């Protein structure tokens, strides 16, 4: 009997005997059905509780009263009534020759996880050989499940594993050894065997059905992702995979029919090995015993359907309550952290810092340390668009001003970010995206684009200043920056970046030399932006051995209707591109001079 230290409600015990062609695995399950009559007070209370709780938001609450638990649990030093599930495990992990019967357990030995771990590695331990066989059985069962597409992995060193539904879970510290794998694999094998045994006899039991959401990737892709994440072993990657499994794998449900189990990739599965702790297992045991005893089933089809629905709905409510409890606790922790004036947030990763920042902005909690770290991350361009939106539009009060100012300065330096922040603001508030006007003016060789951003709100239309620039994108970015400043209630840092069209002087044959410090490549880009040239492209080739490679680059462009090109060679691609660009600048100057003549 393998359980955590101090356990008093022992549902199951295992026995493993090697054979010439595999193992004989027997899982003994405590006979609880004989001691809890259907419809009695104890049964009704157990149905209401659905399962035992061992900490967390529910606290500690056993499904059955302690006196009943003491009478029905498997225990050392006495004969215990049980249900025996016997099965043949082949060398490849396949299950066969399943038998289910009433039994009496004699000489059961209770062990915790650490004791099992020690016994597996201690050749002098009296149970060393049997536990080594149990460990071997768990390995072949796991390998077989994996080979048949089950979402099953363990990383006992880091403490991550998948549960029976394929969801990535974090193991308790005491479970991070071979004992956990032995229990998990033997119980899954017993429940799988019971489901097949019941289906063959057409017994209407409570099956455990599981499905995946439509957005779930193909099973092969999911298995590859599991392998990669567990192989990498990084906390961040495993946590991300955990969230993904929670989002894509639906919660398993109870039903009086076999609907299949997606996570285990089985045609049928049920819960029958924990009748002291789960009401569904108690129902299954009652139905199996009635079949073994030749008596009428204790449930009609409608009653069984009602039990299944009640258990499934109760589990759903429990998950929702647990989620709200964790969310509330997380908010409370983040709120306290946000209010600190001396905490050091610089070491927080992006996820942890986001939680604190979000709570501080939404509840107007502005501890000096949080504001300072937010400003530092804003200057370093380490804030996401959502975090910038929180700081600029959600946070308020004088204490937040240093962070808000730093955030706006960072966006001013990279005005394209203003469009992203406005989009995020629309998404999180269910609003339409901002509207942009765009007008073109200027001359063909020196265009000017003018844009204005506005937002339709319940209070009326919010409008930023009209801004002009030499390109459409630049004008749009400055207009978005102006509108963002209006929403944030901060001074408008946006600018008109377009210059008036110069009076055209008679061109000369002199090449348009780049400004000091500017490369010929940048000068060509500017000529294309101002529409002096068009179709600027570069083509490359190379020759010679790897250690003496020579790169050739040819720059192409169209100027006043003439297609021009110039080439150069150098020992690096960058140098060849620069020399080709310089040569093309000379060609452009010559072409423009000829057009004037």
Coordinates of C-alpha atoms in Angstrom, one line a residue:
X1 CA 0.0 0.0 0.0
X2 CA 1.8 3.1 -1.2
X3 CA 0.6 6.5 0.1
X4 CA 1.9 9.7 1.5
X5 CA 3.2 9.6 5.1
X6 CA 0.4 9.6 7.7
X7 CA -2.3 8.4 5.4
X8 CA -5.2 6.7 7.1
X9 CA -7.7 6.3 4.2
X10 CA -6.0 3.6 2.1
X11 CA -8.0 2.7 -1.0
X12 CA -5.7 0.3 -2.8
X13 CA -2.8 -2.1 -2.6
X14 CA -0.8 -3.8 -5.4
X15 CA 0.8 -7.1 -5.8
X16 CA 3.3 -7.9 -8.6
X17 CA 4.4 -11.4 -9.5
X18 CA 6.8 -12.1 -12.4
X19 CA 5.9 -14.9 -14.8
X20 CA 7.5 -16.6 -17.8
X21 CA 5.9 -14.1 -20.2
X22 CA 5.4 -10.9 -18.2
X23 CA 3.8 -10.2 -14.8
X24 CA 0.6 -10.9 -12.9
X25 CA -0.5 -7.6 -11.6
X26 CA -3.3 -7.5 -8.9
X27 CA -4.8 -4.2 -7.7
X28 CA -6.8 -4.6 -4.5
X29 CA -9.4 -2.0 -3.8
X30 CA -11.0 -1.5 -0.4
X31 CA -14.5 -2.8 -0.1
X32 CA -16.4 0.4 0.7
X33 CA -19.7 -0.5 -1.0
X34 CA -20.5 -3.2 1.6
X35 CA -20.3 -0.6 4.4
X36 CA -22.1 2.3 2.9
X37 CA -25.7 1.6 1.9
X38 CA -27.2 3.5 -1.1
X39 CA -29.6 6.2 0.0
X40 CA -28.6 6.3 3.6
X41 CA -27.4 9.4 5.5
X42 CA -23.7 8.6 5.0
X43 CA -24.3 8.0 1.3
X44 CA -26.2 11.2 0.8
X45 CA -23.4 13.2 2.6
X46 CA -20.7 11.4 0.5
X47 CA -22.7 12.3 -2.7
X48 CA -22.9 15.9 -1.7
X49 CA -19.1 16.1 -1.0
X50 CA -18.3 14.1 -4.2
X51 CA -14.7 13.5 -3.1
X52 CA -12.2 14.0 -0.3
X53 CA -10.3 17.3 -0.1
X54 CA -6.7 17.4 1.2
X55 CA -5.9 21.1 1.4
X56 CA -6.2 24.1 -0.9
X57 CA -9.3 26.3 -1.0
X58 CA -11.6 23.4 0.3
X59 CA -9.4 22.7 3.3
X60 CA -9.4 19.2 4.6
X61 CA -12.7 17.4 4.2
X62 CA -13.1 13.7 3.9
X63 CA -15.9 12.2 1.8
X64 CA -16.8 9.6 4.5
X65 CA -17.0 10.0 8.3
X66 CA -14.0 8.8 10.1
X67 CA -15.6 5.8 11.8
X68 CA -16.7 4.4 8.4
X69 CA -13.3 5.2 6.9
X70 CA -11.6 3.3 9.7
X71 CA -13.8 0.2 9.2
X72 CA -13.5 0.1 5.4
X73 CA -9.9 1.1 4.8
X74 CA -7.1 -1.3 3.9
X75 CA -4.8 -1.6 6.8
X76 CA -1.8 -3.5 8.2
X77 CA -2.3 -6.3 10.7
X78 CA -5.8 -7.4 9.8
X79 CA -7.8 -9.1 7.1
X80 CA -9.5 -6.6 4.9
X81 CA -12.4 -7.1 2.5
X82 CA -11.6 -5.9 -1.0
X83 CA -12.3 -6.0 -4.7
X84 CA -9.4 -7.7 -6.7
X85 CA -8.6 -6.6 -10.2
X86 CA -6.2 -9.2 -11.7
X87 CA -4.6 -8.7 -15.1
X88 CA -1.8 -10.1 -17.1
X89 CA 0.8 -7.6 -18.1
X90 CA 2.9 -8.6 -21.1
X91 CA 6.5 -7.7 -21.7
X92 CA 5.3 -5.0 -24.1
X93 CA 2.9 -3.5 -21.4
X94 CA -0.2 -5.0 -23.0
X95 CA -3.1 -6.0 -20.6
X96 CA -4.9 -9.3 -20.8
X97 CA -6.8 -12.0 -18.9
X98 CA -8.6 -9.6 -16.7
X99 CA -10.4 -11.0 -13.7
X100 CA -12.5 -9.1 -11.2
X101 CA -13.7 -10.7 -7.9
X102 CA -14.3 -10.2 -4.3
X103 CA -11.2 -10.9 -2.1
X104 CA -9.7 -10.7 1.3
X105 CA -6.3 -9.0 1.7
X106 CA -4.0 -10.5 4.3
X107 CA -0.6 -9.1 5.4
X108 CA -0.8 -5.7 3.6
X109 CA 2.3 -3.5 4.2
X110 CA 2.0 0.3 4.3
X111 CA 4.8 2.3 2.8
X112 CA 5.2 6.0 2.0
X113 CA 6.9 7.2 -1.2
X114 CA 10.4 7.7 0.2
X115 CA 10.3 4.2 1.8
X116 CA 9.5 2.7 -1.6
X117 CA 12.3 4.6 -3.3
X118 CA 14.8 3.3 -0.7
X119 CA 13.5 -0.3 -1.0
X120 CA 13.8 -0.3 -4.8
X121 CA 17.5 0.6 -4.4
X122 CA 18.3 -1.5 -1.3
X123 CA 19.0 -5.1 -2.1
X124 CA 18.6 -6.1 1.5
X125 CA 15.1 -4.8 1.9
X126 CA 12.6 -7.6 2.4
X127 CA 10.3 -6.1 -0.4
X128 CA 13.2 -5.1 -2.7
X129 CA 12.5 -7.7 -5.3
X130 CA 8.7 -7.2 -5.5
X131 CA 9.1 -3.4 -5.6
X132 CA 11.7 -3.8 -8.4
X133 CA 9.2 -5.8 -10.3
X134 CA 6.6 -3.1 -9.6
X135 CA 8.9 -0.5 -10.9
X136 CA 9.6 -2.6 -14.0
X137 CA 5.9 -3.0 -14.6
X138 CA 5.3 0.7 -14.3
X139 CA 8.0 1.3 -17.0
X140 CA 6.5 -1.1 -19.5
X141 CA 3.0 0.1 -18.9
X142 CA 4.1 3.7 -19.5
X143 CA 6.0 2.8 -22.6
X144 CA 3.0 0.9 -23.9
X145 CA 0.7 3.9 -23.2
X146 CA 3.1 6.2 -25.0
X147 CA 3.4 3.9 -28.0
X148 CA -0.4 4.0 -28.3
X149 CA -0.6 7.8 -28.2
X150 CA -1.4 8.6 -24.6
X151 CA -0.2 12.0 -23.4
X152 CA 2.0 10.5 -20.7
X153 CA 5.3 11.8 -19.4
X154 CA 7.2 12.0 -16.1
X155 CA 10.2 14.2 -15.2
X156 CA 10.5 13.2 -11.5
X157 CA 13.8 15.1 -11.1
X158 CA 12.2 18.5 -11.9
X159 CA 8.8 17.5 -10.5
X160 CA 6.7 17.8 -13.6
X161 CA 4.4 15.1 -15.0
X162 CA 1.1 14.6 -16.9
X163 CA -2.0 13.4 -15.1
X164 CA -4.4 10.8 -16.6
X165 CA -6.0 13.5 -18.8
X166 CA -2.7 14.6 -20.3
X167 CA -2.6 17.9 -18.4
X168 CA 0.8 19.0 -17.2
X169 CA 0.9 19.1 -13.4
X170 CA 3.5 19.9 -10.7
X171 CA 4.1 17.1 -8.3
X172 CA 4.4 17.5 -4.6
X173 CA 8.0 17.1 -3.3
X174 CA 7.3 13.7 -1.7
X175 CA 5.9 12.4 -5.0
X176 CA 9.0 13.0 -7.1
X177 CA 10.3 9.4 -7.1
X178 CA 9.6 6.0 -8.6
X179 CA 6.8 5.3 -6.1
X180 CA 4.6 7.9 -7.8
X181 CA 5.1 6.3 -11.2
X182 CA 4.3 2.8 -9.8
X183 CA 1.0 4.0 -8.2
X184 CA 0.0 6.1 -11.2
X185 CA 0.6 3.4 -13.8
X186 CA -0.9 0.5 -11.8
X187 CA -4.1 2.5 -11.1
X188 CA -4.5 3.6 -14.7
X189 CA -4.0 -0.1 -15.7
X190 CA -6.6 -1.2 -13.2
X191 CA -9.2 1.4 -14.3
X192 CA -8.6 0.6 -17.9
X193 CA -9.0 -3.1 -17.2
X194 CA -12.2 -2.5 -15.3
X195 CA -13.7 -0.4 -18.1
X196 CA -13.1 -3.1 -20.6
X197 CA -14.3 -5.8 -18.3
X198 CA -17.6 -3.9 -17.6
X199 CA -18.1 -3.1 -21.3
X200 CA -17.7 -6.8 -22.2
X201 CA -20.5 -7.6 -19.7
X202 CA -22.7 -4.7 -20.8
X203 CA -22.6 -3.2 -17.3
X204 CA -24.0 0.4 -17.1
X205 CA -21.3 1.9 -14.9
X206 CA -20.0 5.4 -14.7
X207 CA -17.4 5.8 -17.4
X208 CA -14.8 8.6 -17.4
X209 CA -15.0 10.3 -20.8
X210 CA -12.5 12.8 -22.1
X211 CA -12.3 15.0 -25.2
X212 CA -10.2 17.8 -26.6
X213 CA -11.1 21.2 -27.8
X214 CA -11.3 22.0 -31.5
X215 CA -8.1 24.2 -31.2
X216 CA -6.1 21.2 -29.9
X217 CA -3.3 20.3 -32.3
X218 CA -3.1 16.9 -33.8
X219 CA -2.1 14.2 -31.3
X220 CA 1.3 13.7 -33.0
X221 CA 2.1 17.4 -32.7
X222 CA 1.0 17.5 -29.1
X223 CA 3.2 14.5 -28.2
X224 CA 6.2 16.2 -30.0
X225 CA 5.6 19.4 -28.0
X226 CA 5.4 17.4 -24.8
X227 CA 8.7 15.6 -25.6
X228 CA 10.5 18.9 -26.5
X229 CA 9.2 20.7 -23.4
X230 CA 10.1 17.9 -21.0
X231 CA 13.5 17.5 -22.7
X232 CA 14.3 21.1 -22.4
X233 CA 13.2 21.0 -18.7
X234 CA 13.0 24.8 -18.3
X235 CA 10.5 26.1 -15.8
X236 CA 9.1 28.8 -18.2
X237 CA 8.5 26.3 -21.0
X238 CA 6.9 23.7 -18.8
X239 CA 4.6 26.4 -17.3
X240 CA 3.6 27.6 -20.7
X241 CA 2.8 24.0 -21.8
X242 CA 0.8 23.6 -18.6
X243 CA -1.4 26.5 -19.5
X244 CA -1.7 25.2 -23.0
X245 CA -3.0 21.8 -21.9
X246 CA -5.4 23.5 -19.5
X247 CA -6.8 25.6 -22.4
X248 CA -7.0 22.8 -25.0
X249 CA -7.9 19.7 -23.1
X250 CA -11.5 19.7 -21.9
X251 CA -12.2 18.5 -18.4
X252 CA -13.2 14.8 -18.3
X253 CA -16.8 14.0 -17.5
X254 CA -18.7 11.1 -16.0
X255 CA -21.4 9.4 -18.1
X256 CA -23.3 6.0 -18.1
X257 CA -21.9 5.2 -21.5
X258 CA -18.4 4.6 -23.0
X259 CA -17.4 7.8 -24.8
X260 CA -13.6 7.3 -25.0
X261 CA -10.7 9.1 -23.4
X262 CA -8.7 11.4 -25.5
X263 CA -5.8 12.0 -23.1
X264 CA -5.2 8.3 -22.6
X265 CA -6.2 7.5 -26.2
X266 CA -8.4 4.7 -24.9
X267 CA -11.9 3.5 -26.1
X268 CA -13.0 3.3 -22.5
X269 CA -11.9 4.3 -19.0
X270 CA -13.5 4.7 -15.6
X271 CA -12.6 5.5 -12.0
X272 CA -12.9 2.5 -9.7
X273 CA -9.8 2.3 -7.5
X274 CA -10.6 5.0 -4.9
X275 CA -14.0 4.4 -3.3
X276 CA -13.0 5.9 0.0
X277 CA -12.1 9.2 -1.6
X278 CA -14.3 9.5 -4.8
X279 CA -18.0 9.0 -5.0
X280 CA -17.9 7.8 -8.6
X281 CA -15.6 4.9 -7.6
X282 CA -18.1 3.9 -4.9
X283 CA -20.9 3.9 -7.5
X284 CA -18.8 1.7 -9.8
X285 CA -17.9 -0.7 -7.0
X286 CA -21.6 -1.1 -6.1
X287 CA -22.5 -2.0 -9.7
X288 CA -19.6 -4.4 -10.1
X289 CA -20.5 -6.2 -6.8
X290 CA -24.1 -6.5 -7.7
X291 CA -23.0 -8.2 -10.9
X292 CA -20.6 -10.5 -9.1
X293 CA -23.2 -11.4 -6.5
X294 CA -26.0 -11.9 -9.0
X295 CA -28.2 -9.3 -7.5
X296 CA -30.1 -6.4 -9.2
X297 CA -28.1 -3.3 -10.1
X298 CA -28.5 -0.6 -7.4
X299 CA -29.2 2.1 -10.1
X300 CA -31.6 2.6 -12.9
X301 CA -30.3 4.2 -16.1
X302 CA -32.0 7.5 -15.2
X303 CA -30.5 7.4 -11.7
X304 CA -27.1 6.7 -13.0
X305 CA -27.4 9.6 -15.5
X306 CA -28.4 11.9 -12.7
X307 CA -25.4 10.9 -10.6
X308 CA -23.1 11.4 -13.6
X309 CA -24.5 14.9 -14.2
X310 CA -24.3 15.9 -10.6
X311 CA -20.7 14.8 -10.2
X312 CA -19.6 16.5 -13.5
X313 CA -21.4 19.7 -12.6
X314 CA -20.1 19.7 -9.1
X315 CA -16.5 19.2 -10.4
X316 CA -17.1 22.2 -12.8
X317 CA -18.2 24.4 -9.9
X318 CA -15.2 23.3 -7.8
X319 CA -12.8 24.2 -10.7
X320 CA -14.5 27.6 -11.0
X321 CA -14.3 28.3 -7.3
X322 CA -10.7 27.2 -7.2
X323 CA -9.9 29.5 -10.1
X324 CA -11.5 32.4 -8.4
X325 CA -9.8 31.6 -5.1
X326 CA -6.4 31.4 -6.8
X327 CA -7.1 34.6 -8.7
X328 CA -8.1 36.4 -5.6
X329 CA -5.0 35.2 -3.8
X330 CA -2.8 36.2 -6.7
X331 CA -4.4 39.7 -6.8
X332 CA -3.9 40.1 -3.1
X333 CA -0.2 39.2 -3.4
X334 CA 0.3 41.5 -6.4
X335 CA -1.5 44.3 -4.6
X336 CA 0.8 44.0 -1.6
X337 CA 3.8 43.9 -3.8
X338 CA 2.7 46.9 -5.8
X339 CA 2.3 49.0 -2.7
X340 CA 5.8 48.3 -1.4
X341 CA 8.1 51.3 -1.3
X342 CA 11.3 49.3 -0.8
X343 CA 10.9 46.0 -2.8
X344 CA 13.3 45.1 -5.5
X345 CA 11.5 44.3 -8.7
X346 CA 14.5 44.3 -11.0
X347 CA 14.9 40.5 -10.7
X348 CA 11.3 39.7 -11.5
X349 CA 10.8 38.0 -14.9
X350 CA 8.3 39.5 -17.3
X351 CA 5.4 37.4 -16.2
X352 CA 5.8 38.1 -12.5
X353 CA 6.4 41.8 -13.1
X354 CA 3.3 42.0 -15.3
X355 CA 1.1 40.7 -12.5
X356 CA 2.3 43.3 -10.1
X357 CA 2.1 46.1 -12.6
X358 CA -1.4 45.2 -13.7
X359 CA -2.7 45.1 -10.1
X360 CA -0.9 48.4 -9.3
X361 CA -2.3 50.2 -12.4
X362 CA -5.9 48.9 -12.0
X363 CA -6.2 49.6 -8.3
X364 CA -4.1 52.9 -8.4
X365 CA -1.6 51.4 -6.1
X366 CA 1.8 53.1 -6.8
X367 CA 4.6 52.1 -4.5
X368 CA 7.7 54.0 -5.1
X369 CA 9.7 50.9 -6.1
X370 CA 7.1 49.8 -8.6
X371 CA 6.9 53.2 -10.3
X372 CA 10.7 53.4 -10.4
X373 CA 11.1 49.9 -11.9
X374 CA 8.3 50.6 -14.4
X375 CA 10.0 53.8 -15.6
X376 CA 13.3 51.9 -15.9
X377 CA 11.7 49.2 -18.0
X378 CA 9.9 51.8 -20.1
X379 CA 13.2 53.6 -20.9
X380 CA 14.8 50.2 -21.8
X381 CA 11.9 49.4 -24.1
X382 CA 11.1 46.3 -21.9
X383 CA 7.3 47.0 -21.6
X384 CA 4.8 45.2 -23.8
X385 CA 2.1 47.2 -25.6
X386 CA -0.4 46.0 -23.0
X387 CA 1.8 47.2 -20.1
X388 CA 2.2 50.6 -21.9
X389 CA -1.6 50.8 -22.2
X390 CA -1.9 50.1 -18.5
X391 CA 0.5 52.7 -17.4
X392 CA -0.7 55.4 -19.8
X393 CA -4.5 54.9 -19.9
X394 CA -5.4 52.9 -16.7
X395 CA -3.0 54.1 -14.1
X396 CA -3.7 57.5 -12.5
X397 CA -2.6 59.9 -9.8
X398 CA 0.5 62.0 -9.3
X399 CA 2.6 59.0 -8.0
X400 CA 2.4 57.3 -11.4
X401 CA 3.6 60.4 -13.3
X402 CA 7.3 59.5 -13.5
X403 CA 6.4 56.1 -15.1
X404 CA 3.8 57.6 -17.4
X405 CA 6.2 60.3 -18.6
X406 CA 9.0 57.7 -19.2
X407 CA 6.6 55.5 -21.0
X408 CA 5.4 58.3 -23.3
X409 CA 9.1 59.3 -24.0
X410 CA 9.9 55.7 -25.0
X411 CA 7.0 55.6 -27.4
X412 CA 7.9 59.0 -28.8
X413 CA 11.3 57.6 -29.7
X414 CA 9.6 54.7 -31.5
X415 CA 6.3 56.2 -32.6
X416 CA 5.2 53.1 -34.4
X417 CA 4.5 51.7 -30.9
X418 CA 1.7 54.2 -30.5
X419 CA -0.4 52.3 -33.1
X420 CA 0.1 49.0 -31.1
X421 CA -0.9 50.6 -27.8
X422 CA -4.1 52.0 -29.3
X423 CA -4.9 48.6 -30.8
X424 CA -4.5 46.9 -27.4
X425 CA -6.6 49.6 -25.8
X426 CA -9.4 48.8 -28.3
X427 CA -9.1 45.1 -27.8
X428 CA -9.2 45.0 -24.0
X429 CA -12.1 47.4 -23.8
X430 CA -14.2 45.9 -26.7
X431 CA -13.9 49.1 -28.7
X432 CA -13.5 49.6 -32.5
X433 CA -10.0 50.4 -33.7
X434 CA -9.1 54.1 -34.1
X435 CA -9.8 55.8 -37.4
X436 CA -7.1 57.5 -39.5
X437 CA -7.5 60.1 -42.2
X438 CA -4.8 60.4 -44.8
X439 CA -4.3 63.1 -47.4
X440 CA -1.4 63.4 -49.9
X441 CA 0.1 66.6 -51.1
X442 CA 3.4 68.2 -52.1
X443 CA 5.3 67.6 -55.3
X444 CA 6.1 64.3 -57.0
X445 CA 9.7 64.5 -55.9
X446 CA 8.9 65.6 -52.4
X447 CA 5.5 64.3 -51.3
X448 CA 3.8 65.3 -48.0
X449 CA 1.3 63.0 -46.3
X450 CA -1.1 64.3 -43.6
X451 CA -2.9 62.1 -41.1
X452 CA -5.2 62.5 -38.1
X453 CA -6.3 59.8 -35.7
X454 CA -9.7 59.8 -33.9
X455 CA -11.8 57.6 -31.7
X456 CA -15.6 57.4 -31.4
X457 CA -16.4 57.2 -27.6
X458 CA -19.5 57.4 -25.5
X459 CA -18.5 61.0 -24.6
X460 CA -18.1 61.9 -28.3
X461 CA -15.2 61.7 -30.8
X462 CA -11.7 62.0 -29.3
X463 CA -9.3 63.4 -31.9
X464 CA -5.6 63.9 -32.0
X465 CA -3.7 66.6 -33.8
X466 CA -3.2 66.6 -37.6
X467 CA 0.4 65.5 -38.4
X468 CA 2.4 65.4 -41.6
X469 CA 5.4 63.4 -42.8
X470 CA 7.2 62.4 -46.0
X471 CA 5.7 58.9 -45.8
X472 CA 2.3 57.5 -45.1
X473 CA 3.5 55.3 -42.2
X474 CA 5.4 58.2 -40.5
X475 CA 2.3 60.4 -40.7
X476 CA 0.1 57.7 -39.3
X477 CA 2.6 57.0 -36.5
X478 CA 2.7 60.7 -35.4
X479 CA -1.1 60.9 -35.6
X480 CA -1.4 57.8 -33.4
X481 CA 1.1 59.3 -31.0
X482 CA -1.0 62.5 -30.7
X483 CA -4.2 60.6 -30.1
X484 CA -2.5 58.4 -27.4
X485 CA -1.3 61.6 -25.6
X486 CA -4.9 62.9 -25.6
X487 CA -6.1 59.6 -24.1
X488 CA -3.3 59.6 -21.5
X489 CA -3.9 63.2 -20.6
X490 CA -0.2 64.0 -21.2
X491 CA 1.5 66.8 -23.3
X492 CA 1.4 66.0 -27.0
X493 CA 5.0 65.0 -28.1
X494 CA 4.0 64.3 -31.8
X495 CA 5.6 66.4 -34.5
X496 CA 5.2 67.3 -38.2
X497 CA 8.2 65.7 -39.8
X498 CA 7.6 66.7 -43.4
X499 CA 9.6 69.7 -44.7
X500 CA 8.2 72.1 -47.4
X501 CA 9.1 71.2 -50.9
X502 CA 12.2 73.1 -51.9
X503 CA 12.3 75.3 -55.0
X504 CA 13.9 73.2 -57.7
X505 CA 17.3 74.5 -58.8
X506 CA 18.9 73.5 -62.0
X507 CA 20.4 70.1 -61.3
X508 CA 24.1 69.5 -61.8
X509 CA 26.0 66.4 -62.6
X510 CA 27.3 66.2 -59.1
X511 CA 26.5 63.0 -57.3
X512 CA 24.0 63.3 -54.4
X513 CA 26.7 62.8 -51.8
X514 CA 25.4 61.5 -48.5
X515 CA 25.6 63.6 -45.4
X516 CA 28.7 63.2 -43.2
X517 CA 28.6 59.8 -41.5
X518 CA 25.7 58.5 -43.7
X519 CA 26.4 55.5 -45.9
X520 CA 25.6 55.4 -49.6
X521 CA 23.0 52.8 -48.9
X522 CA 21.1 55.2 -46.6
X523 CA 21.4 57.9 -49.2
X524 CA 19.8 55.7 -51.8
X525 CA 17.0 54.8 -49.4
X526 CA 16.4 58.5 -48.9
X527 CA 16.2 59.1 -52.6
X528 CA 13.7 56.3 -52.9
X529 CA 11.6 57.7 -50.0
X530 CA 11.5 61.1 -51.7
X531 CA 10.7 59.4 -55.1
X532 CA 13.8 60.6 -56.9
X533 CA 14.3 57.0 -57.7
X534 CA 12.1 53.9 -57.6
X535 CA 12.5 50.1 -57.6
X536 CA 15.7 50.0 -55.6
X537 CA 17.0 46.4 -55.3
X538 CA 20.3 44.6 -54.7
X539 CA 21.5 41.3 -56.2
X540 CA 24.4 39.3 -55.0
X541 CA 26.7 36.5 -56.2
X542 CA 29.9 35.0 -54.7
X543 CA 32.9 32.9 -55.8
X544 CA 36.1 31.5 -54.4
X545 CA 36.8 29.1 -51.5
X546 CA 35.1 29.5 -48.1
X547 CA 38.2 31.1 -46.5
X548 CA 38.7 33.5 -49.5
X549 CA 35.1 34.2 -50.6
X550 CA 34.6 37.3 -52.9
X551 CA 31.1 38.8 -52.9
X552 CA 29.7 40.8 -55.9
X553 CA 26.7 43.1 -55.5
X554 CA 24.8 45.0 -58.2
X555 CA 22.5 47.9 -57.2
X556 CA 19.5 48.6 -59.5
X557 CA 17.1 51.6 -59.6
X558 CA 14.9 53.6 -62.0
X559 CA 15.5 57.3 -62.4
X560 CA 13.5 59.6 -64.7
X561 CA 12.4 56.5 -66.6
X562 CA 15.9 55.1 -67.1
X563 CA 16.9 51.8 -65.5
X564 CA 20.3 52.1 -63.9
X565 CA 22.6 49.7 -62.3
X566 CA 26.1 49.6 -60.8
X567 CA 28.2 46.9 -59.3
X568 CA 31.2 46.3 -57.1
X569 CA 33.1 43.4 -55.4
X570 CA 34.5 43.0 -51.9
X571 CA 35.5 40.4 -49.3
X572 CA 32.1 40.9 -47.5
X573 CA 28.5 41.3 -48.6
X574 CA 28.1 44.5 -46.6
X575 CA 31.2 46.1 -48.2
X576 CA 30.2 45.1 -51.7
X577 CA 26.7 46.5 -51.1
X578 CA 28.2 49.9 -49.9
X579 CA 30.5 50.2 -52.9
X580 CA 27.7 49.3 -55.3
X581 CA 25.4 51.9 -53.7
X582 CA 28.1 54.5 -54.1
X583 CA 28.6 53.7 -57.7
X584 CA 24.9 53.8 -58.3
X585 CA 24.7 57.3 -56.8
X586 CA 27.2 58.5 -59.4
X587 CA 25.0 56.9 -62.1
X588 CA 21.9 58.6 -60.8
X589 CA 23.7 62.0 -60.8
X590 CA 24.8 61.6 -64.4
X591 CA 21.3 60.5 -65.5
X592 CA 19.6 63.5 -63.8
X593 CA 22.2 65.9 -65.4
X594 CA 21.5 64.4 -68.9
X595 CA 17.7 64.8 -68.4
X596 CA 18.1 68.5 -67.7
X597 CA 20.3 69.1 -70.7

